[in-house]
Coordinates of C-alpha atoms and ligand atoms in Angstrom, one line a residue:
Chain A
M5 CA -30.6 14.8 43.9
M6 CA -29.0 16.6 46.8
E7 CA -31.9 19.0 46.7
A8 CA -34.5 16.2 47.0
A9 CA -32.7 14.9 50.1
A10 CA -32.8 18.4 51.6
H11 CA -36.5 18.8 50.9
F12 CA -37.3 15.6 52.8
A13 CA -35.0 16.4 55.7
P14 CA -36.7 15.8 59.1
P15 CA -39.3 18.4 60.1
S16 CA -38.1 21.0 62.6
L17 CA -41.0 21.4 65.0
S18 CA -41.5 24.6 67.0
W19 CA -44.1 26.5 69.0
R20 CA -44.1 29.1 66.3
A21 CA -46.7 26.9 64.6
V22 CA -49.1 28.3 67.1
S23 CA -49.2 31.7 65.4
V24 CA -50.2 30.0 62.2
W25 CA -52.9 28.0 64.0
R26 CA -54.1 31.2 65.6
R27 CA -54.4 33.0 62.3
N28 CA -56.7 30.3 61.0
F29 CA -58.7 30.2 64.2
M30 CA -59.1 34.0 64.0
V31 CA -60.7 33.6 60.5
W32 CA -62.8 30.7 61.6
R33 CA -64.1 32.6 64.6
K34 CA -65.7 35.2 62.4
F35 CA -68.0 32.6 60.9
A36 CA -68.0 30.0 63.7
I37 CA -71.7 29.4 64.1
P38 CA -72.6 29.1 60.4
S39 CA -69.5 26.9 60.0
I40 CA -70.4 24.5 62.8
L41 CA -74.1 24.3 61.7
G42 CA -73.0 23.8 58.0
N43 CA -70.7 21.0 59.0
L44 CA -73.5 19.4 61.1
A45 CA -76.2 19.4 58.4
D46 CA -74.8 16.7 56.1
P47 CA -73.9 14.1 58.7
M48 CA -77.3 14.7 60.4
I49 CA -79.2 14.0 57.2
Y50 CA -77.4 10.7 56.9
M51 CA -77.7 9.8 60.5
F52 CA -81.5 10.5 60.7
G53 CA -82.3 9.4 57.2
L54 CA -80.5 6.1 57.4
G55 CA -80.7 5.6 61.1
Y56 CA -84.4 6.0 61.5
G57 CA -85.4 5.1 58.0
L58 CA -83.3 2.0 57.5
G59 CA -83.1 1.3 61.2
S60 CA -86.8 0.8 61.5
L61 CA -86.6 -2.1 59.1
L62 CA -84.0 -3.9 61.2
P63 CA -84.7 -5.9 64.3
Q64 CA -83.7 -4.1 67.5
A65 CA -80.7 -5.0 69.6
L66 CA -78.8 -7.0 66.9
P67 CA -75.5 -8.3 68.3
A68 CA -73.9 -7.0 65.0
F69 CA -74.8 -3.5 66.1
G70 CA -73.3 -3.8 69.5
G71 CA -76.6 -4.8 71.0
G72 CA -78.2 -1.4 70.6
S73 CA -80.3 0.3 68.0
Y74 CA -79.0 0.8 64.4
I75 CA -79.1 4.6 64.9
A76 CA -76.8 4.4 67.9
F77 CA -74.5 2.2 65.8
L78 CA -74.6 4.6 62.9
A79 CA -74.2 7.6 65.0
A80 CA -70.8 6.5 66.2
G81 CA -69.7 5.8 62.7
T82 CA -71.0 9.2 61.7
V83 CA -68.8 11.0 64.2
C84 CA -65.8 9.4 62.5
A85 CA -66.9 9.9 58.9
S86 CA -67.7 13.5 59.6
T87 CA -64.4 14.1 61.3
M88 CA -62.7 12.6 58.2
N89 CA -64.7 14.8 55.9
A90 CA -64.1 18.0 57.9
A91 CA -60.4 17.3 58.1
S92 CA -60.2 16.5 54.4
F93 CA -62.0 19.6 53.2
E94 CA -59.9 21.8 55.4
A95 CA -56.6 20.2 54.4
L96 CA -57.5 20.2 50.7
Y97 CA -59.7 23.2 49.7
S98 CA -58.9 25.6 52.6
A99 CA -55.2 24.9 52.9
F100 CA -54.8 25.0 49.1
A101 CA -56.5 28.4 49.0
R102 CA -54.1 29.7 51.6
M103 CA -51.0 28.1 50.0
H104 CA -51.7 28.7 46.4
V105 CA -54.5 31.2 45.8
Q106 CA -54.1 33.7 48.5
K107 CA -50.3 33.2 48.9
S108 CA -50.8 33.5 52.7
W109 CA -47.9 31.1 53.3
D110 CA -45.6 33.1 51.2
A111 CA -46.5 36.2 53.3
I112 CA -45.9 34.3 56.6
M113 CA -42.5 33.1 55.4
N114 CA -41.4 36.8 55.1
A115 CA -41.8 36.8 58.9
P116 CA -39.5 34.7 61.2
I117 CA -41.6 31.6 60.6
S118 CA -40.4 28.6 58.6
L119 CA -42.4 26.5 56.2
D120 CA -42.1 23.7 58.7
D121 CA -43.9 25.8 61.3
I122 CA -46.6 26.7 58.8
V123 CA -47.3 23.2 57.7
L124 CA -47.4 22.0 61.4
G125 CA -49.7 24.9 62.2
E126 CA -52.0 23.9 59.3
L127 CA -52.0 20.2 60.4
L128 CA -52.9 21.1 64.0
W129 CA -55.5 23.6 62.9
T130 CA -57.1 21.1 60.5
A131 CA -57.3 18.5 63.3
A132 CA -58.8 21.0 65.7
K133 CA -61.4 22.2 63.3
A134 CA -62.3 18.6 62.5
M135 CA -62.5 17.9 66.2
L136 CA -65.0 20.8 66.6
S137 CA -67.2 19.2 64.0
G138 CA -66.9 15.8 65.7
I139 CA -67.8 17.3 69.1
A140 CA -70.9 19.0 67.6
I141 CA -72.1 15.6 66.5
L142 CA -71.2 14.0 69.9
I143 CA -73.3 16.6 71.5
V144 CA -76.3 15.8 69.3
I145 CA -75.8 12.1 70.0
A146 CA -75.7 12.8 73.8
V147 CA -78.7 15.0 73.7
L148 CA -80.6 12.3 71.8
G149 CA -79.7 9.8 74.5
L150 CA -77.7 7.6 72.0
T151 CA -74.7 7.5 74.4
H152 CA -74.8 7.4 78.1
S153 CA -71.4 6.4 79.3
P154 CA -68.8 8.8 80.7
L155 CA -66.3 6.9 78.5
A156 CA -67.7 8.9 75.6
F157 CA -65.5 11.8 76.8
W158 CA -62.5 9.8 75.7
A159 CA -63.9 10.0 72.2
I160 CA -62.9 13.6 72.0
P161 CA -59.1 13.1 71.9
C162 CA -59.7 10.1 69.6
V163 CA -61.6 12.5 67.3
F164 CA -58.6 14.9 67.4
L165 CA -56.3 12.0 66.5
T166 CA -58.6 11.0 63.6
G167 CA -58.5 14.6 62.4
L168 CA -54.7 14.5 62.4
A169 CA -54.7 11.2 60.5
F170 CA -56.8 12.7 57.7
A171 CA -55.2 16.2 57.8
A172 CA -51.7 14.8 57.0
P173 CA -52.6 12.8 53.9
G174 CA -54.9 15.7 52.8
L175 CA -51.8 18.0 52.9
I176 CA -50.0 15.6 50.6
V177 CA -52.7 15.9 48.1
T178 CA -52.7 19.7 48.5
A179 CA -48.9 19.7 48.0
L180 CA -49.4 18.0 44.6
A181 CA -52.5 19.8 43.4
P182 CA -52.3 22.0 40.4
S183 CA -55.8 23.3 41.0
Y184 CA -59.0 22.6 43.0
D185 CA -60.2 20.1 40.3
F186 CA -57.5 17.7 41.4
F187 CA -59.2 17.2 44.8
M188 CA -62.2 15.4 43.2
Y189 CA -60.0 12.4 42.5
Y190 CA -59.0 12.1 46.2
F191 CA -62.6 12.3 47.3
T192 CA -64.0 9.8 44.7
L193 CA -61.1 7.4 44.8
F194 CA -60.2 7.5 48.5
I195 CA -62.6 9.2 50.8
T196 CA -65.9 7.9 49.5
P197 CA -64.8 4.2 49.2
M198 CA -63.3 4.4 52.7
M199 CA -66.6 5.6 54.1
L200 CA -68.2 2.3 52.8
L201 CA -65.3 0.0 53.8
S202 CA -64.6 1.1 57.3
G203 CA -67.6 0.0 59.3
V204 CA -69.4 3.4 59.4
F205 CA -72.7 2.2 58.0
F206 CA -72.5 -1.6 58.8
P207 CA -70.2 -3.9 60.6
L208 CA -67.0 -4.7 58.9
E209 CA -67.7 -8.4 59.3
Q210 CA -70.4 -8.1 56.7
L211 CA -67.9 -7.5 54.0
P212 CA -66.2 -10.3 51.9
T213 CA -62.9 -11.3 53.5
A214 CA -60.8 -9.6 50.8
F215 CA -62.4 -6.3 51.6
Q216 CA -62.0 -6.8 55.3
A217 CA -58.3 -7.1 54.7
V218 CA -58.2 -3.9 52.8
A219 CA -60.2 -2.2 55.5
Q220 CA -57.4 -3.0 58.0
V221 CA -55.1 -0.5 56.4
L222 CA -57.6 2.3 56.1
P223 CA -57.4 5.0 58.8
L224 CA -61.1 5.3 59.1
T225 CA -61.4 1.7 60.2
H226 CA -59.1 2.4 63.1
A227 CA -61.0 5.5 64.0
V228 CA -64.3 3.6 64.1
A229 CA -62.7 0.8 66.1
L230 CA -61.7 3.3 68.7
I231 CA -64.6 5.6 68.9
R232 CA -67.7 3.4 68.6
P233 CA -66.9 1.2 71.7
L234 CA -66.3 4.4 73.7
L235 CA -69.7 5.7 72.8
F236 CA -71.2 2.3 73.8
G237 CA -69.5 2.6 77.1
Q238 CA -66.8 -0.1 76.4
V239 CA -63.0 0.1 76.4
P240 CA -62.0 -0.5 72.8
D241 CA -60.2 -3.8 72.0
M242 CA -56.5 -3.3 71.1
A243 CA -56.9 0.5 71.6
W244 CA -53.1 1.0 71.4
L245 CA -52.9 -0.6 68.1
H246 CA -55.5 1.7 66.6
I247 CA -53.9 4.7 68.2
A248 CA -50.5 3.7 66.9
V249 CA -51.8 3.2 63.4
L250 CA -53.5 6.7 63.3
A251 CA -50.4 8.3 64.9
T252 CA -48.1 6.6 62.4
I253 CA -50.2 7.7 59.4
T254 CA -50.1 11.3 60.8
V255 CA -46.3 11.4 61.3
V256 CA -45.4 9.7 58.0
C257 CA -47.9 11.7 55.9
Y258 CA -46.9 14.9 57.6
W259 CA -43.3 14.3 56.7
I260 CA -44.1 13.5 53.1
A261 CA -46.4 16.4 52.8
L262 CA -43.8 18.8 54.2
G263 CA -41.2 17.5 51.8
L264 CA -43.5 18.0 48.8
I265 CA -44.5 21.4 50.0
R266 CA -40.9 22.5 50.6
R267 CA -40.1 21.3 47.0
R268 CA -43.1 23.3 45.7
L269 CA -42.5 26.5 47.5
L270 CA -38.8 26.7 48.3
S271 CA -37.4 25.8 44.9
Chain B
M3 CA -19.1 45.0 63.7
E4 CA -20.0 43.5 60.4
T5 CA -23.6 43.1 61.7
L6 CA -23.8 46.8 62.4
N7 CA -22.1 48.1 59.3
Q8 CA -23.0 45.6 56.6
P9 CA -26.6 44.4 57.0
L10 CA -26.2 42.3 53.9
V11 CA -23.2 40.7 52.3
V12 CA -23.6 38.5 49.2
T13 CA -20.5 36.7 47.9
D14 CA -20.4 34.8 44.6
L15 CA -24.1 33.7 44.6
H16 CA -25.2 31.1 42.1
K17 CA -28.7 29.8 41.5
R18 CA -29.8 27.6 38.7
Y19 CA -33.3 26.5 37.5
G20 CA -33.4 23.5 35.2
G21 CA -30.1 23.8 33.3
R22 CA -30.1 27.6 33.4
E23 CA -28.1 29.7 35.7
V24 CA -30.5 32.6 36.6
V25 CA -28.1 34.0 39.2
A26 CA -24.6 33.5 37.9
G27 CA -22.1 34.5 40.5
I28 CA -23.0 37.9 41.9
S29 CA -21.4 39.7 44.9
F30 CA -22.5 42.9 46.6
A31 CA -22.7 44.4 50.1
L32 CA -25.0 47.0 51.7
A33 CA -23.6 49.6 54.0
R34 CA -25.8 50.5 57.0
G35 CA -28.1 53.4 56.3
E36 CA -27.8 53.3 52.5
C37 CA -30.3 52.5 49.8
F38 CA -29.0 50.0 47.4
G39 CA -30.8 49.4 44.1
L40 CA -30.9 46.3 42.0
L41 CA -31.9 47.1 38.4
G42 CA -32.2 44.9 35.5
P43 CA -34.6 43.8 32.7
N44 CA -37.4 41.3 33.3
G45 CA -35.9 37.9 34.1
A46 CA -32.5 39.3 35.1
G47 CA -32.6 37.5 38.4
K48 CA -33.5 40.2 40.8
T49 CA -36.3 38.5 42.6
T50 CA -34.4 35.2 42.7
T51 CA -31.5 37.1 44.3
L52 CA -33.8 38.6 46.9
R53 CA -35.4 35.2 47.7
C54 CA -32.0 33.7 48.2
C55 CA -31.0 36.6 50.5
L56 CA -34.2 36.0 52.6
G57 CA -33.6 32.2 52.8
L58 CA -36.7 31.5 50.8
T59 CA -34.8 29.3 48.4
G60 CA -31.4 27.7 48.7
P61 CA -28.6 28.9 46.5
D62 CA -26.5 26.4 44.6
S63 CA -23.3 28.1 45.9
G64 CA -22.1 31.3 47.4
S65 CA -22.4 32.8 50.8
I66 CA -24.9 35.3 52.2
S67 CA -24.8 37.1 55.5
L68 CA -28.0 38.9 56.5
V69 CA -27.9 41.1 59.5
G70 CA -24.9 39.1 60.6
E71 CA -26.7 35.7 60.3
P72 CA -25.6 33.1 57.8
I73 CA -28.3 32.3 55.1
P74 CA -30.0 30.0 54.7
A75 CA -28.9 28.3 57.9
R76 CA -30.3 31.0 60.2
A77 CA -32.7 32.7 57.8
R78 CA -35.5 32.6 60.2
E79 CA -33.6 34.4 62.9
A80 CA -32.4 37.0 60.4
R81 CA -35.9 37.7 59.1
A82 CA -36.9 38.9 62.6
R83 CA -35.0 42.1 61.8
I84 CA -36.1 42.4 58.2
G85 CA -39.1 44.0 56.5
V86 CA -40.1 42.6 53.1
V87 CA -42.3 44.0 50.4
P88 CA -42.6 41.1 47.9
Q89 CA -43.0 41.7 44.1
F90 CA -46.6 40.5 44.2
D91 CA -48.9 41.6 47.1
N92 CA -49.9 38.8 49.4
L93 CA -52.0 40.6 51.9
D94 CA -54.4 38.3 53.8
P95 CA -57.8 38.6 52.2
D96 CA -59.5 37.0 55.2
F97 CA -58.7 40.1 57.3
T98 CA -59.2 43.8 57.3
A99 CA -56.3 46.2 56.8
A100 CA -55.8 46.7 60.5
E101 CA -56.1 42.9 61.2
N102 CA -53.5 42.3 58.6
L103 CA -51.0 44.3 60.6
L104 CA -52.1 42.6 63.8
V105 CA -51.8 39.1 62.5
F106 CA -48.5 39.8 60.8
G107 CA -47.1 41.4 64.0
R108 CA -48.0 38.2 65.8
Y109 CA -45.8 36.2 63.4
F110 CA -42.9 38.1 64.8
G111 CA -43.9 37.2 68.4
I112 CA -44.7 40.8 69.2
D113 CA -47.4 41.1 71.9
D114 CA -50.8 42.3 71.0
A115 CA -50.6 45.5 73.1
A116 CA -47.4 46.6 71.4
I117 CA -48.8 45.8 67.9
R118 CA -52.1 47.6 68.6
A119 CA -50.1 50.6 69.7
R120 CA -48.2 50.6 66.3
I121 CA -51.1 50.1 64.0
P122 CA -52.6 53.6 63.9
R123 CA -49.1 55.0 63.2
L124 CA -48.5 52.6 60.4
L125 CA -51.9 53.1 58.8
D126 CA -51.2 56.9 59.0
F127 CA -47.8 56.3 57.4
A128 CA -49.4 54.5 54.6
G129 CA -52.2 57.1 54.2
L130 CA -54.8 54.5 55.1
S131 CA -56.1 55.7 58.4
S132 CA -59.6 55.8 57.1
K133 CA -59.3 52.3 55.7
A134 CA -58.4 50.5 59.0
N135 CA -61.6 48.4 58.8
A136 CA -61.7 47.9 55.1
Q137 CA -61.5 44.4 53.6
I138 CA -58.4 43.9 51.4
R139 CA -60.6 43.4 48.3
E140 CA -62.0 46.9 48.8
L141 CA -58.6 48.5 48.5
S142 CA -57.1 49.8 45.2
G143 CA -53.9 48.4 43.9
G144 CA -52.0 51.4 45.2
M145 CA -53.6 51.1 48.7
K146 CA -52.6 47.5 48.9
R147 CA -49.0 48.3 48.0
R148 CA -48.9 51.0 50.7
L149 CA -50.4 48.6 53.2
T150 CA -47.8 46.0 52.3
L151 CA -45.1 48.6 53.0
A152 CA -46.7 49.4 56.3
R153 CA -46.9 45.6 57.1
A154 CA -43.1 45.4 56.4
L155 CA -42.5 47.9 59.1
I156 CA -44.5 46.2 61.9
N157 CA -41.3 44.8 63.4
D158 CA -39.4 48.1 63.2
P159 CA -36.8 46.3 60.9
D160 CA -33.2 47.3 60.5
L161 CA -33.2 46.4 56.8
L162 CA -36.0 46.7 54.2
V163 CA -36.1 44.4 51.2
L164 CA -38.4 45.9 48.6
D165 CA -39.1 44.2 45.3
E166 CA -40.6 46.7 43.0
P167 CA -42.4 48.6 45.7
T168 CA -44.0 51.2 43.3
T169 CA -45.0 49.1 40.3
G170 CA -48.6 49.7 39.5
L171 CA -48.9 52.9 41.4
D172 CA -50.0 56.3 40.1
P173 CA -47.6 59.2 40.3
Q174 CA -49.1 60.5 43.5
A175 CA -48.9 57.2 45.3
R176 CA -45.3 56.7 44.0
H177 CA -44.3 60.1 45.3
L178 CA -45.8 59.3 48.6
I179 CA -43.9 56.1 48.8
W180 CA -40.6 57.8 47.8
E181 CA -41.2 60.4 50.6
R182 CA -41.8 57.6 53.1
L183 CA -38.7 55.7 52.0
Q184 CA -36.6 58.8 52.3
G185 CA -38.0 59.2 55.8
L186 CA -37.0 55.7 56.7
L187 CA -33.5 56.3 55.4
A188 CA -33.3 59.4 57.5
E189 CA -34.2 57.3 60.5
G190 CA -31.2 55.2 59.7
K191 CA -32.8 52.2 58.1
T192 CA -31.1 50.3 55.3
I193 CA -33.0 49.6 52.1
L194 CA -32.4 47.0 49.3
L195 CA -34.7 47.8 46.4
T196 CA -35.5 46.6 42.9
T197 CA -37.2 48.8 40.5
H198 CA -37.9 49.4 36.8
F199 CA -38.3 53.2 37.3
M200 CA -35.0 54.8 36.6
E201 CA -36.2 58.0 38.2
E202 CA -36.9 56.1 41.4
A203 CA -33.5 54.6 41.4
E204 CA -31.9 58.0 40.7
R205 CA -33.8 59.7 43.5
L206 CA -33.6 57.1 46.2
C207 CA -30.5 54.9 45.7
H208 CA -27.1 55.8 47.0
R209 CA -25.7 53.0 45.0
L210 CA -26.9 50.7 42.2
A211 CA -26.1 47.5 40.6
I212 CA -27.4 46.8 37.1
M213 CA -28.0 43.1 36.6
D214 CA -28.5 41.2 33.3
E215 CA -28.7 37.5 32.8
G216 CA -27.8 36.7 36.4
R217 CA -24.7 38.9 36.5
I218 CA -24.0 42.4 37.8
I219 CA -22.7 44.2 34.8
S220 CA -22.1 47.6 36.4
E221 CA -22.2 49.0 39.9
G222 CA -21.7 52.5 41.5
T223 CA -23.5 55.7 42.5
P224 CA -26.1 56.9 39.9
Q225 CA -23.9 59.9 39.1
A226 CA -20.8 57.7 38.6
L227 CA -22.7 55.3 36.4
I228 CA -24.0 58.1 34.2
A229 CA -20.6 59.8 34.0
E230 CA -18.9 56.5 33.2
H231 CA -21.2 55.2 30.6
I232 CA -22.9 58.2 29.0
P233 CA -20.4 61.1 29.3
V234 CA -22.2 62.9 26.5
S235 CA -26.0 63.1 26.5
P236 CA -27.7 61.4 23.6
S237 CA -30.0 64.4 23.3
P238 CA -28.9 68.0 23.3
L239 CA -32.2 69.0 25.0
R240 CA -31.5 67.3 28.3
P241 CA -28.6 65.9 30.4
S242 CA -27.9 62.2 30.2
N243 CA -29.7 60.1 32.8
L244 CA -29.8 56.6 34.3
E245 CA -32.3 55.4 31.6
D246 CA -29.6 56.0 29.0
V247 CA -27.1 54.0 31.0
F248 CA -29.6 51.1 31.5
L249 CA -30.5 50.9 27.8
K250 CA -26.9 51.1 26.8
L251 CA -25.8 48.3 29.1
T252 CA -28.8 46.0 28.7
G253 CA -29.7 46.7 25.1
H254 CA -32.9 47.8 23.5
E255 CA -34.3 44.3 22.8
L256 CA -37.3 43.0 24.8
R257 CA -36.4 40.1 27.2
D258 CA -38.4 36.9 27.0
Ligands
LIG458 N1 -39.3 28.8 40.6 C1 -38.7 29.0 39.4 N2 -38.6 27.9 38.6 C2 -38.0 28.0 37.4 N3 -37.6 29.2 36.9 C3 -37.6 30.3 37.6 C4 -38.2 30.2 38.9 N4 -38.2 31.5 39.5 C5 -37.6 32.3 38.5 N5 -37.3 31.5 37.4 C6 -36.6 32.1 36.2 O1 -35.4 32.7 36.7 C7 -35.2 33.9 35.9 C8 -35.1 35.1 36.8 O2 -36.3 35.4 37.4 P1 -36.5 36.5 38.4 O3 -37.9 36.5 38.9 O4 -35.5 36.5 39.4 O5 -36.3 37.8 37.5 P2 -36.5 39.4 37.9 O6 -35.2 40.0 37.6 O7 -37.1 39.5 39.2 O8 -37.6 39.8 36.7 P3 -38.8 40.8 36.8 O9 -38.2 42.2 36.6 O10 -39.7 40.4 35.6 O11 -39.5 40.7 38.1 C9 -36.4 34.0 34.9 O12 -36.0 33.5 33.7 C10 -37.4 33.1 35.5 O13 -38.2 32.5 34.5
LIG459 MG1 -38.8 40.2 39.9

């Protein structure tokens, strides 16, 4: 019991996390271009397929879509969903590979770096990588003329925050995973339903009220509520509330993930 | 003074897993500049002891002082002055041999210029100069082991903690590592080593502790252990050796 309390002791945060971040960046840099293009392909297929295909069936300038085209509405949702996916893949598959398969974290702990530093470094790296994938889509959106407002630049820190809010729960799953197969449950039970319930493809208001209530506790809902207005050139309603929800998810899940990872690796 | 003269002091260390005490009250201390060997059959608790000493797992009781720092409280600070070769290689497969050294040096906060200056010497030390740009998967088991030893030296440590550094190596590679370790001892470094090779222990270690079931059952210089436990050789054709001592003390049965 004492041990359990020790594992869930508060994280000790330090700048040493940067060297872990930097290690991952150094690996990413070797394959940066294919990695960005690879991350871009999937969301682009959805965005153009649904945006132009489905969008052409819909009347233009529906109030439900913020008064713009469906593709502009969908594009903003795609930025959020793609950030979520990028963060989840990194925090699950890639972090698991480093933790469990390659034993990279064990090696780092032989140096003067603590597990707290490692997990913080992984969290920040995952969010940064997800942000890069979000920015790539933002650039496509801007080039296509689907956003015009300088407020869109504010979407970048929001994308980073979204990355954090998905990196941290992802690390919890990684901490518990016996093998890669385990991750499928997280994607099918959590990530995919969230994509449909958070206002990515259609406005939340279209859902039955019970589902709308569920949507309020999903991180992706808050990411969409922050980022879509910014791309439309509006200041989001209740921005601080959405920021606070995403930040709280990050902190609480990081703490839990760290406790579980300490228990897994430091026993 | 303790820092300088006793890089590691372990007192009454206990560690249990489940209901089983895998380290059951061991004490030992290393003198500066010596090579101390921990021997023992599979499962004796050697690796667990080393992990406790490095602050990688919390002991249930006992005290550890590593390069003068209390463990686990200040393990991170202590590890800045330690070089570790773990039992199982964990080189970074995402990097080349030279990059492994660079990245590892950064974990110690050493600046890039200083690390880059050390890399050629370390690769040469490991006999891997021609493999600087090789991927880890292209290296043989022995090459990986040597690179791991080179990596452990990136911070010019005072104390080396080596968990079976020569397991899986061919005789040539083993002799090369022995030569290198003797060189490091000559430079004044202290070494804590586990091994299953009695010849290795006899050649390198100034003092040994033989562990079994979490306890140290005998401790002393190789010569003293042989003289104490096997005063008369079991074979008229050769003098008694450490292997005779080991088998006498830990039995002939296989450990599960
Ligand atoms: N994380 C763990 N959880 C549960 N039991 C463990 C754990 N680590 C080690 N043990 C057990 O503790 C005992 C001592 O293991 P340890 O690895 O310290 O032995 P060792 O002396 O290094 O053996 P070897 O020579 O095979 O490397 C073994 O019985 C092992 O099964
Ligand atoms: Mg071992």
